[in-house]
Amino acid sequence: MPPRPPPRGGARGGPPRGASPSRGGPQRGGAPPPQSGAARGAPAQAGAGQQHAIADHVQTIGVKKPGYGREGRNFQVFTNHFGAQITDNIISHYDVIHPSEKTLPAKLNFDIIESMQSKCFPQIFTPRCVYDGRKNLFASRDIPFPGDSTTQHEFDVYLNGPPAADSTGNPKAYKVRLTKVATINPEVLHRFLKGQQSHDNAVLTAITALNVVVRMEPSLKYPFNVRSFFTDQETKDIGGGMILWRGYFQSVRPAVGRMLINIDISTGVMYKPGSLIDLCLDFFGKLGNPNLLSPSRGLPERERHRLSRFLIGVRVITNTSSNSRSQNPRVIKRLSTQSARDLKFKLANGSEQSVANYFNATYNRPLRFPDILCVEVGAGAMLPLEVCEVPKGQIMRKQVPSEKTSSVLEFATKKPEARLESIVNGTKVLAYGQSEYLRSFGLGVDSSAPIKITGRILNPPIMIYGQGSRQATVNPRNGEWNMIDKKLYRPAAIQRWIVVIFERQQRFSQAAADDMIQGLRRATADMGITGFQAQPKLTWENPQGDIISVLRKHGMDMRAAGGLPDIYVLVLPDGAADLYQQIKHFSDCQVGVATQCLRSNKCFRAKPQYYANVCLKINVKLGGVNTIPDAKSVPFLADRQNPAIIIGADVIHPAPGVENKPSFTSMVANIDPMFSRYVAISKVQTARQEIIDDAEEMVTHCLRMHIKHKVETGIEQSAAFPKRVIVFRDGVSEGQFKQVIEGEIPKIKAACAAMNLPVMPKLTLVVVGKRHHVRFFPQTGQGDRSGNCPAGLVVDSEVASPAEFDFYLQSHAGLLGTSRPAHYNVLYDENGFTADSMQQLAFTLCHVYARSTRSVSIPAPVYSLADVV
C-alpha cells in the first residue's frame, strides 16, 4: 500500500510528519498582512487589511496559512470584489426531488420551483425560497408544510398555475418532494472568517446557500451557465450562426475577516435567434438562398453532417400556421438526410406519407421549400426547417470553431480600466438592493465601489547570461528584458543542418531562402551558437507529399555524405497544422532529431529580432541553456546541500462536446541543478478524469532521468539525488483539492520510496490555477504600458483564504486586455516553506521559460505543458 499523506495542517495545526520544526509557527510568515493604505501614509480602507491568528484546532483542506509575506514594496490596487454583510438568521436547507421524473434541464427545474412558489402555493412560500436548479433549496425560515409533517411534503406543481375547475385540458403536474435535511447557522461562517472554524461541511453549505441567494433572481430572468448569466444589452454577431452576449459572473467567497462578492464580466456564445433556415444559412455564411440546404441541389453530405452536429441540442418552437405557434420548445436530435418532399413516415393505417404532404393535409400549410432538409425532435417527430424558430438566448455549449476564436477574444478582451467600468456597471444589472431574495435572507452587498487592497511588487530574479556578453547579468523590468549584446549562458553547437521549404519556389524563392539562412547565421553568431556557418542542404518539397519519407531521405542522404543532421529547419505555408504534426511526429517520436519550423510569411524578410527569438528555441532544442537565475535571487534553488527536483503536472481534456477521445496526462521535470533543462512524459487516461492515474510511474520516470543526467554530467553523488520534490499541479479546481491529496500525493510518495534514495525526499505540492475570476486593477497612472498592474504583484491577504496557504501572483507584464493572476494553493508541504519563500520561488520559475525574454504567467514547468508537451 502506498503511504498515506500526513494530516492537512498537521496535528494541532503543526507540521506534517517530516516537516521543518519551524512549520506552522507564527514566525514563519514574517510580518502580518500590510494594512490597506499603509503605503505612503494613505488612510486605511474600511474592513481591509484584517488579520487574525488561526486557532490550533482548525483543520484545513490543504496546508494551513503560515502567515503573510513581507518581501517587496507595497502597491495599492482595486479588485473586482465588493463587500458583503451576511445574516445572523438561521437558514433551512431542503432536498428537492422529482419522484417520478428523470433528470430535468436546469431551466425547467427553475420554472417548476418558480411556479410552485408564486402560482401554486404562494401562501406557503412567502417569503420566497432560493433554489440551485438541481437538488438544493434554501429558506430563510422553516417552510410551513401543510399536514402533520414538518420535515417533508410532496407538491403537485402546474407550470401555469392550478387548473380551473371547469378546465377541459389536462395540464401536466410535476411532483416536487421537499425534505428538510439541515439547519445552517451562519455563526459557523463568522467563526471561519476569523480563523476559529475548520473548513468543514457546515461552512461549505453556508457558502453554497449564500451563492444560491445571489444567483436566484438572475437565473430566473436571464440565460445562465453555472455561475454566469448573460444579457443582450451588449452583443456581437460573429457569423456562423453564432452571436456573442456580454455576461456577468458572480460568486460569494470567504476572505480574511469578511465575506466578499467576486464579480467579473464573461462572454456567452448564443445560437442566432430567428428562423431556423436563416440560422442554417448563416452557419454556412450564405444567407438568402434556402435551396442551398437541399440535398437534390448539391448540399454535400460532409456539409450536411457538419450542420447536423452544430444543430444538435438547439431548442426550437414550431410555427405550423399563421395563427398557430407552439411555445413549448422542442430539442433537435439530428438533421435528416432527405428533404421534406422525399422523407416519408408510416401513418396509423399503415400507409406512407411525406413530411411535406403531411403539413399540407394536416395544417393546410403548403411548404415553400419542400426540397430542403428536416430536423428530428423529441421522440422522432420530423419538422421542416421552415416551420421552426430558434428562441433568443440559447447558450451554445459546443467548442467554438477555430476560425471564430479571434472574434470571441476581441469581444471578451477589455483593457483594465474598461473592464473595471463594465464590472461596476454590471452591479446595476445585478441590482442587489432590489432583490427580494437578498432582503429575505438578510444578505447585504456594498456595490457602491470595488474594494481597494494592498498587495506587494516582488523583486525579480537577476538573470545570468554567458561569457562574452557585454552585460552578463540582467535585472528584468516589469517582466521583460532583451538579448542585445548578450551571449547565451551555454550556447549549443552543430555540424550539419538541413533546410526544407514546403512552399512553391515561386512563392518562396532562392533569394528568400538565402536571406532566411543569412538571418539565422547572423543571429546564431551574435548569441554564441556555432555551426550554422556551414552550408546547409537546401531543398523545396511538396507539402502534400509523403512528409516523413521525404525528411528521412534527406537525413539519410546527409548521413551518406558525412553524418546525420543535427537539426532540420523547415519553412511551412500558412494553415499547415497537419504538416506540422507530421514533422513533429517524425522528429520527436520516430528518429529523435531537432526540428525548427518557420512560417513562410513570418521569416520572409524578417527582422533580426525574429531570428533572435527563433534562436532561443533552437538553442534549448540542441541541449543548450539560454539563461539562468542568479542563485542569490532565490536561496531555495541555490541550496546544493538539499538538491531539488521541480515537477510540473497537468491533464489535458478533450474539447467540450467531443466524444470518444481520451484525456492526456503530462509531467515535466528539471534534470539539471540550474532548472533550465527538462524531461517530459505523457500518458493517456479516461476522458475528463482529472486525477492522474499513472502519477507513480510518471514521477518515477522523472526521478530516474533527473538522477541519470546529473550522474552523466559529473555532478557529485551527494547532489545527484534530490532531497526535495516540488510539484506544481495545473488545472485542478478547488472542489478537487481533496481528490488530489488523497489520489495523487500517495502515488508521488510511493514513487520516491520505490527509488530507494539515500534520503527520502520531502514533498511539497502546489496547485496553480488560472480558471478563476479574480482581477487586480492599478490606480490611475500606476499601471504598466498596457494599463495592467506591474509584473510581480502578489496578494496573500484581504481577498485570499482565511485559513488556507494561498496567494495570487501576477508574474507577467500585460499585453492585451486585463491580466489574470495565477492562484497558488499549497496543498501539502514537508519542506517548511514560508509565504515569502514560496512566492519568490514561484515568481523566479516564471522567469526561466527558455523560449522568451519575458516572465510568463505561471511557473515554466507547468507553462511548458500547455505550450510544448
CSV table of N, CA and C in Angstrom, one decimal, residues 571-681:
chain,number,residue,atom,x,y,z
A,571,VAL,N,10.5,25.4,-43.5
A,571,VAL,CA,9.6,26.6,-43.8
A,571,VAL,C,8.3,26.1,-44.2
A,572,LEU,N,7.2,26.5,-43.5
A,572,LEU,CA,5.9,25.9,-43.8
A,572,LEU,C,4.9,27.0,-44.3
A,573,PRO,N,3.9,26.7,-45.1
A,573,PRO,CA,2.9,27.7,-45.5
A,573,PRO,C,2.0,27.9,-44.4
A,574,ASP,N,1.1,29.0,-44.6
A,574,ASP,CA,0.1,29.3,-43.5
A,574,ASP,C,-0.9,28.1,-43.5
A,575,GLY,N,-1.5,27.9,-42.3
A,575,GLY,CA,-2.5,26.9,-42.1
A,575,GLY,C,-2.0,25.5,-42.3
A,576,ALA,N,-0.8,25.2,-41.9
A,576,ALA,CA,-0.2,23.9,-42.1
A,576,ALA,C,-0.2,23.1,-40.9
A,577,ALA,N,-1.3,23.0,-40.1
A,577,ALA,CA,-1.3,22.3,-38.8
A,577,ALA,C,-1.0,20.8,-39.0
A,578,ASP,N,-1.6,20.2,-40.1
A,578,ASP,CA,-1.4,18.8,-40.3
A,578,ASP,C,0.1,18.5,-40.7
A,579,LEU,N,0.6,19.4,-41.5
A,579,LEU,CA,2.0,19.2,-41.9
A,579,LEU,C,2.9,19.3,-40.7
A,580,TYR,N,2.6,20.3,-39.8
A,580,TYR,CA,3.4,20.5,-38.6
A,580,TYR,C,3.4,19.2,-37.7
A,581,GLN,N,2.2,18.7,-37.6
A,581,GLN,CA,2.1,17.5,-36.7
A,581,GLN,C,2.9,16.3,-37.3
A,582,GLN,N,2.9,16.1,-38.6
A,582,GLN,CA,3.7,15.1,-39.2
A,582,GLN,C,5.2,15.3,-39.0
A,583,ILE,N,5.6,16.5,-39.1
A,583,ILE,CA,7.0,16.8,-38.9
A,583,ILE,C,7.4,16.5,-37.5
A,584,LYS,N,6.6,16.9,-36.5
A,584,LYS,CA,6.9,16.7,-35.1
A,584,LYS,C,6.9,15.2,-34.7
A,585,HIS,N,6.0,14.5,-35.4
A,585,HIS,CA,5.9,13.0,-35.1
A,585,HIS,C,7.2,12.3,-35.6
A,586,PHE,N,7.6,12.8,-36.8
A,586,PHE,CA,8.9,12.2,-37.3
A,586,PHE,C,10.1,12.6,-36.4
A,587,SER,N,10.2,13.8,-36.0
A,587,SER,CA,11.3,14.2,-35.2
A,587,SER,C,11.3,13.8,-33.8
A,588,ASP,N,10.2,13.8,-33.1
A,588,ASP,CA,10.1,13.5,-31.7
A,588,ASP,C,9.8,12.1,-31.4
A,589,CYS,N,9.0,11.4,-32.3
A,589,CYS,CA,8.6,10.1,-32.0
A,589,CYS,C,9.4,9.0,-32.7
A,590,GLN,N,9.9,9.3,-33.9
A,590,GLN,CA,10.5,8.3,-34.8
A,590,GLN,C,12.0,8.3,-34.7
A,591,VAL,N,12.6,9.5,-34.9
A,591,VAL,CA,14.1,9.5,-35.0
A,591,VAL,C,14.8,10.3,-34.0
A,592,GLY,N,14.2,11.2,-33.3
A,592,GLY,CA,14.8,11.9,-32.2
A,592,GLY,C,15.8,13.0,-32.7
A,593,VAL,N,15.4,13.8,-33.6
A,593,VAL,CA,16.2,14.9,-34.2
A,593,VAL,C,15.5,16.2,-33.9
A,594,ALA,N,16.3,17.3,-33.7
A,594,ALA,CA,15.7,18.6,-33.5
A,594,ALA,C,15.2,19.1,-34.8
A,595,THR,N,14.0,19.8,-34.7
A,595,THR,CA,13.4,20.5,-35.9
A,595,THR,C,13.0,21.9,-35.4
A,596,GLN,N,13.1,22.8,-36.3
A,596,GLN,CA,12.6,24.2,-36.1
A,596,GLN,C,11.8,24.6,-37.3
A,597,CYS,N,10.5,24.8,-37.0
A,597,CYS,CA,9.5,25.2,-38.1
A,597,CYS,C,9.4,26.7,-38.1
A,598,LEU,N,9.4,27.2,-39.3
A,598,LEU,CA,9.2,28.7,-39.5
A,598,LEU,C,8.0,28.9,-40.5
A,599,ARG,N,7.2,29.8,-40.2
A,599,ARG,CA,6.1,30.2,-41.1
A,599,ARG,C,6.6,31.1,-42.2
A,600,SER,N,6.3,30.7,-43.5
A,600,SER,CA,6.9,31.4,-44.6
A,600,SER,C,6.6,32.9,-44.6
A,601,ASN,N,5.4,33.3,-44.2
A,601,ASN,CA,5.1,34.8,-44.2
A,601,ASN,C,5.8,35.5,-43.0
A,602,LYS,N,6.3,34.8,-42.0
A,602,LYS,CA,7.0,35.4,-40.9
A,602,LYS,C,8.5,35.5,-41.2
A,603,CYS,N,9.1,34.5,-41.8
A,603,CYS,CA,10.5,34.5,-42.0
A,603,CYS,C,10.9,35.2,-43.3
A,604,PHE,N,9.9,35.6,-44.1
A,604,PHE,CA,10.2,36.3,-45.3
A,604,PHE,C,10.6,37.7,-45.0
A,605,ARG,N,11.9,38.1,-45.3
A,605,ARG,CA,12.5,39.4,-45.0
A,605,ARG,C,12.3,39.8,-43.5
A,606,ALA,N,12.5,38.8,-42.7
A,606,ALA,CA,12.3,39.0,-41.2
A,606,ALA,C,13.4,39.9,-40.6
A,607,LYS,N,13.0,40.6,-39.5
A,607,LYS,CA,14.0,41.4,-38.8
A,607,LYS,C,14.8,40.6,-37.9
A,608,PRO,N,16.0,41.2,-37.4
A,608,PRO,CA,16.9,40.4,-36.5
A,608,PRO,C,16.2,39.9,-35.3
A,609,GLN,N,15.2,40.7,-34.8
A,609,GLN,CA,14.5,40.3,-33.5
A,609,GLN,C,13.8,39.0,-33.7
A,610,TYR,N,13.2,38.7,-34.9
A,610,TYR,CA,12.6,37.5,-35.2
A,610,TYR,C,13.5,36.3,-35.1
A,611,TYR,N,14.7,36.4,-35.7
A,611,TYR,CA,15.7,35.4,-35.7
A,611,TYR,C,16.3,35.2,-34.3
A,612,ALA,N,16.4,36.3,-33.5
A,612,ALA,CA,16.8,36.1,-32.1
A,612,ALA,C,15.9,35.3,-31.3
A,613,ASN,N,14.6,35.5,-31.5
A,613,ASN,CA,13.6,34.7,-30.8
A,613,ASN,C,13.6,33.2,-31.3
A,614,VAL,N,13.8,33.0,-32.6
A,614,VAL,CA,14.0,31.6,-33.1
A,614,VAL,C,15.2,30.9,-32.5
A,615,CYS,N,16.3,31.7,-32.3
A,615,CYS,CA,17.5,31.1,-31.7
A,615,CYS,C,17.3,30.6,-30.3
A,616,LEU,N,16.4,31.3,-29.5
A,616,LEU,CA,16.1,30.9,-28.2
A,616,LEU,C,15.6,29.5,-28.2
A,617,LYS,N,14.7,29.2,-29.2
A,617,LYS,CA,14.1,27.9,-29.3
A,617,LYS,C,15.1,26.9,-29.8
A,618,ILE,N,15.9,27.2,-30.8
A,618,ILE,CA,16.9,26.3,-31.4
A,618,ILE,C,17.9,25.9,-30.3
A,619,ASN,N,18.4,26.8,-29.5
A,619,ASN,CA,19.5,26.5,-28.5
A,619,ASN,C,19.0,25.5,-27.5
A,620,VAL,N,17.8,25.6,-27.0
A,620,VAL,CA,17.4,24.6,-26.0
A,620,VAL,C,17.1,23.3,-26.6
A,621,LYS,N,16.6,23.3,-27.9
A,621,LYS,CA,16.4,22.0,-28.6
A,621,LYS,C,17.7,21.2,-28.8
A,622,LEU,N,18.7,22.0,-29.0
A,622,LEU,CA,20.0,21.4,-29.2
A,622,LEU,C,20.8,21.1,-27.9
A,623,GLY,N,20.1,21.3,-26.8
A,623,GLY,CA,20.8,21.0,-25.5
A,623,GLY,C,21.5,22.1,-24.8
A,624,GLY,N,21.3,23.3,-25.3
A,624,GLY,CA,22.0,24.5,-24.7
A,624,GLY,C,21.1,25.0,-23.6
A,625,VAL,N,21.7,26.1,-22.9
A,625,VAL,CA,21.0,26.8,-21.8
A,625,VAL,C,21.0,28.3,-22.2
A,626,ASN,N,19.8,28.9,-22.2
A,626,ASN,CA,19.7,30.3,-22.6
A,626,ASN,C,20.2,31.2,-21.5
A,627,THR,N,19.6,31.1,-20.3
A,627,THR,CA,19.9,31.9,-19.2
A,627,THR,C,19.5,31.2,-17.9
A,628,ILE,N,20.1,31.6,-16.8
A,628,ILE,CA,19.7,31.0,-15.5
A,628,ILE,C,19.5,32.1,-14.5
A,629,PRO,N,18.7,31.9,-13.5
A,629,PRO,CA,18.5,32.9,-12.4
A,629,PRO,C,19.7,32.9,-11.5
A,630,ASP,N,20.1,34.0,-11.0
A,630,ASP,CA,21.2,34.2,-10.1
A,630,ASP,C,20.8,33.4,-8.8
A,631,ALA,N,21.7,32.6,-8.3
A,631,ALA,CA,21.4,31.8,-7.1
A,631,ALA,C,21.0,32.7,-5.9
A,632,LYS,N,21.6,33.9,-5.8
A,632,LYS,CA,21.3,34.8,-4.7
A,632,LYS,C,19.8,35.3,-4.7
A,633,SER,N,19.2,35.2,-5.9
A,633,SER,CA,17.9,35.8,-6.0
A,633,SER,C,16.8,34.8,-5.4
A,634,VAL,N,17.1,33.6,-5.3
A,634,VAL,CA,16.2,32.6,-4.7
A,634,VAL,C,17.0,31.5,-4.0
A,635,PRO,N,17.3,31.7,-2.7
A,635,PRO,CA,18.2,30.8,-2.0
A,635,PRO,C,17.7,29.3,-2.1
A,636,PHE,N,16.4,29.1,-2.2
A,636,PHE,CA,15.9,27.7,-2.2
A,636,PHE,C,16.6,27.0,-3.4
A,637,LEU,N,16.7,27.6,-4.6
A,637,LEU,CA,17.2,26.9,-5.7
A,637,LEU,C,18.7,26.7,-5.6
A,638,ALA,N,19.4,27.6,-4.8
A,638,ALA,CA,20.8,27.6,-4.7
A,638,ALA,C,21.4,26.6,-3.6
A,639,ASP,N,20.5,26.0,-2.8
A,639,ASP,CA,21.0,25.2,-1.7
A,639,ASP,C,21.4,23.8,-2.3
A,640,ARG,N,22.7,23.7,-2.5
A,640,ARG,CA,23.3,22.4,-3.1
A,640,ARG,C,23.3,21.3,-2.1
A,641,GLN,N,23.2,21.6,-0.8
A,641,GLN,CA,23.1,20.6,0.2
A,641,GLN,C,21.8,19.9,0.2
A,642,ASN,N,20.8,20.5,-0.3
A,642,ASN,CA,19.4,19.9,-0.4
A,642,ASN,C,18.9,20.1,-1.8
A,643,PRO,N,19.5,19.3,-2.8
A,643,PRO,CA,19.1,19.4,-4.2
A,643,PRO,C,17.6,19.1,-4.3
A,644,ALA,N,17.0,19.8,-5.3
A,644,ALA,CA,15.6,19.7,-5.5
A,644,ALA,C,15.3,19.3,-7.0
A,645,ILE,N,14.2,18.6,-7.1
A,645,ILE,CA,13.6,18.4,-8.4
A,645,ILE,C,12.2,19.1,-8.5
A,646,ILE,N,12.0,19.9,-9.5
A,646,ILE,CA,10.7,20.6,-9.7
A,646,ILE,C,9.9,19.9,-10.8
A,647,ILE,N,8.7,19.5,-10.5
A,647,ILE,CA,7.9,18.8,-11.5
A,647,ILE,C,6.7,19.6,-11.8
A,648,GLY,N,6.3,19.7,-13.0
A,648,GLY,CA,5.0,20.3,-13.5
A,648,GLY,C,4.1,19.2,-13.9
A,649,ALA,N,2.9,19.2,-13.5
A,649,ALA,CA,1.9,18.2,-13.9
A,649,ALA,C,0.6,18.8,-14.4
A,650,ASP,N,0.0,18.2,-15.4
A,650,ASP,CA,-1.3,18.7,-15.9
A,650,ASP,C,-2.0,17.6,-16.6
A,651,VAL,N,-3.3,17.8,-16.8
A,651,VAL,CA,-4.2,16.8,-17.5
A,651,VAL,C,-4.9,17.7,-18.6
A,652,ILE,N,-4.8,17.3,-19.9
A,652,ILE,CA,-5.4,18.0,-21.0
A,652,ILE,C,-6.6,17.1,-21.4
A,653,HIS,N,-7.8,17.8,-21.4
A,653,HIS,CA,-9.0,17.1,-21.7
A,653,HIS,C,-9.5,17.4,-23.1
A,654,PRO,N,-10.4,16.5,-23.7
A,654,PRO,CA,-11.0,16.8,-25.0
A,654,PRO,C,-11.8,18.1,-24.9
A,655,ALA,N,-12.0,18.7,-26.0
A,655,ALA,CA,-12.8,19.9,-26.1
A,655,ALA,C,-14.3,19.6,-25.7
A,656,PRO,N,-15.0,20.6,-25.2
A,656,PRO,CA,-16.5,20.4,-24.9
A,656,PRO,C,-17.2,19.8,-26.1
A,657,GLY,N,-18.0,18.8,-25.9
A,657,GLY,CA,-18.8,18.2,-26.9
A,657,GLY,C,-18.1,17.1,-27.7
A,658,VAL,N,-16.8,17.0,-27.5
A,658,VAL,CA,-16.1,15.9,-28.2
A,658,VAL,C,-16.2,14.6,-27.5
A,659,GLU,N,-16.6,13.6,-28.2
A,659,GLU,CA,-16.7,12.3,-27.5
A,659,GLU,C,-15.7,11.3,-28.1
A,660,ASN,N,-15.5,10.2,-27.4
A,660,ASN,CA,-14.6,9.1,-27.9
A,660,ASN,C,-13.2,9.6,-28.0
A,661,LYS,N,-12.7,10.5,-27.2
A,661,LYS,CA,-11.3,10.9,-27.2
A,661,LYS,C,-10.9,10.9,-25.8
A,662,PRO,N,-9.7,10.4,-25.5
A,662,PRO,CA,-9.2,10.3,-24.1
A,662,PRO,C,-8.6,11.7,-23.6
A,663,SER,N,-8.3,11.7,-22.3
A,663,SER,CA,-7.5,12.8,-21.7
A,663,SER,C,-6.1,12.4,-21.8
A,664,PHE,N,-5.2,13.4,-21.8
A,664,PHE,CA,-3.8,13.2,-21.8
A,664,PHE,C,-3.1,13.8,-20.5
A,665,THR,N,-2.4,13.0,-19.8
A,665,THR,CA,-1.6,13.4,-18.6
A,665,THR,C,-0.2,13.7,-19.0
A,666,SER,N,0.4,14.8,-18.5
A,666,SER,CA,1.8,15.1,-18.8
A,666,SER,C,2.5,15.6,-17.6
A,667,MET,N,3.8,15.3,-17.5
A,667,MET,CA,4.7,15.8,-16.5
A,667,MET,C,6.0,16.2,-17.1
A,668,VAL,N,6.5,17.3,-16.6
A,668,VAL,CA,7.9,17.7,-17.0
A,668,VAL,C,8.7,17.9,-15.7
A,669,ALA,N,10.0,17.7,-15.7
A,669,ALA,CA,10.8,17.8,-14.5
A,669,ALA,C,12.2,18.3,-14.9
A,670,ASN,N,12.8,19.1,-14.1
A,670,ASN,CA,14.2,19.6,-14.4
A,670,ASN,C,15.1,18.4,-14.2
A,671,ILE,N,16.2,18.4,-15.0
A,671,ILE,CA,17.2,17.4,-14.9
A,671,ILE,C,18.6,18.0,-14.6
A,672,ASP,N,18.6,19.3,-14.4
A,672,ASP,CA,19.9,19.9,-14.1
A,672,ASP,C,19.7,20.8,-12.9
A,673,PRO,N,20.8,21.2,-12.2
A,673,PRO,CA,20.7,22.0,-11.0
A,673,PRO,C,20.4,23.4,-11.2
A,674,MET,N,20.4,23.9,-12.5
A,674,MET,CA,20.1,25.2,-12.8
A,674,MET,C,18.6,25.4,-13.2
A,675,PHE,N,17.8,24.4,-13.2
A,675,PHE,CA,16.4,24.4,-13.5
A,675,PHE,C,16.1,25.0,-14.9
A,676,SER,N,17.0,24.6,-15.9
A,676,SER,CA,16.9,25.2,-17.2
A,676,SER,C,16.6,24.1,-18.3
A,677,ARG,N,16.9,22.8,-17.9
A,677,ARG,CA,16.6,21.7,-18.8
A,677,ARG,C,15.6,20.7,-18.2
A,678,TYR,N,14.7,20.3,-19.1
A,678,TYR,CA,13.6,19.5,-18.6
A,678,TYR,C,13.4,18.2,-19.4
A,679,VAL,N,12.8,17.2,-18.8
A,679,VAL,CA,12.4,16.0,-19.4
A,679,VAL,C,10.9,15.9,-19.3
A,680,ALA,N,10.3,15.2,-20.3
A,680,ALA,CA,8.8,15.2,-20.3
A,680,ALA,C,8.3,13.7,-20.4
A,681,ILE,N,7.1,13.5,-19.9
A,681,ILE,CA,6.5,12.2,-20.1
A,681,ILE,C,5.0,12.4,-20.2
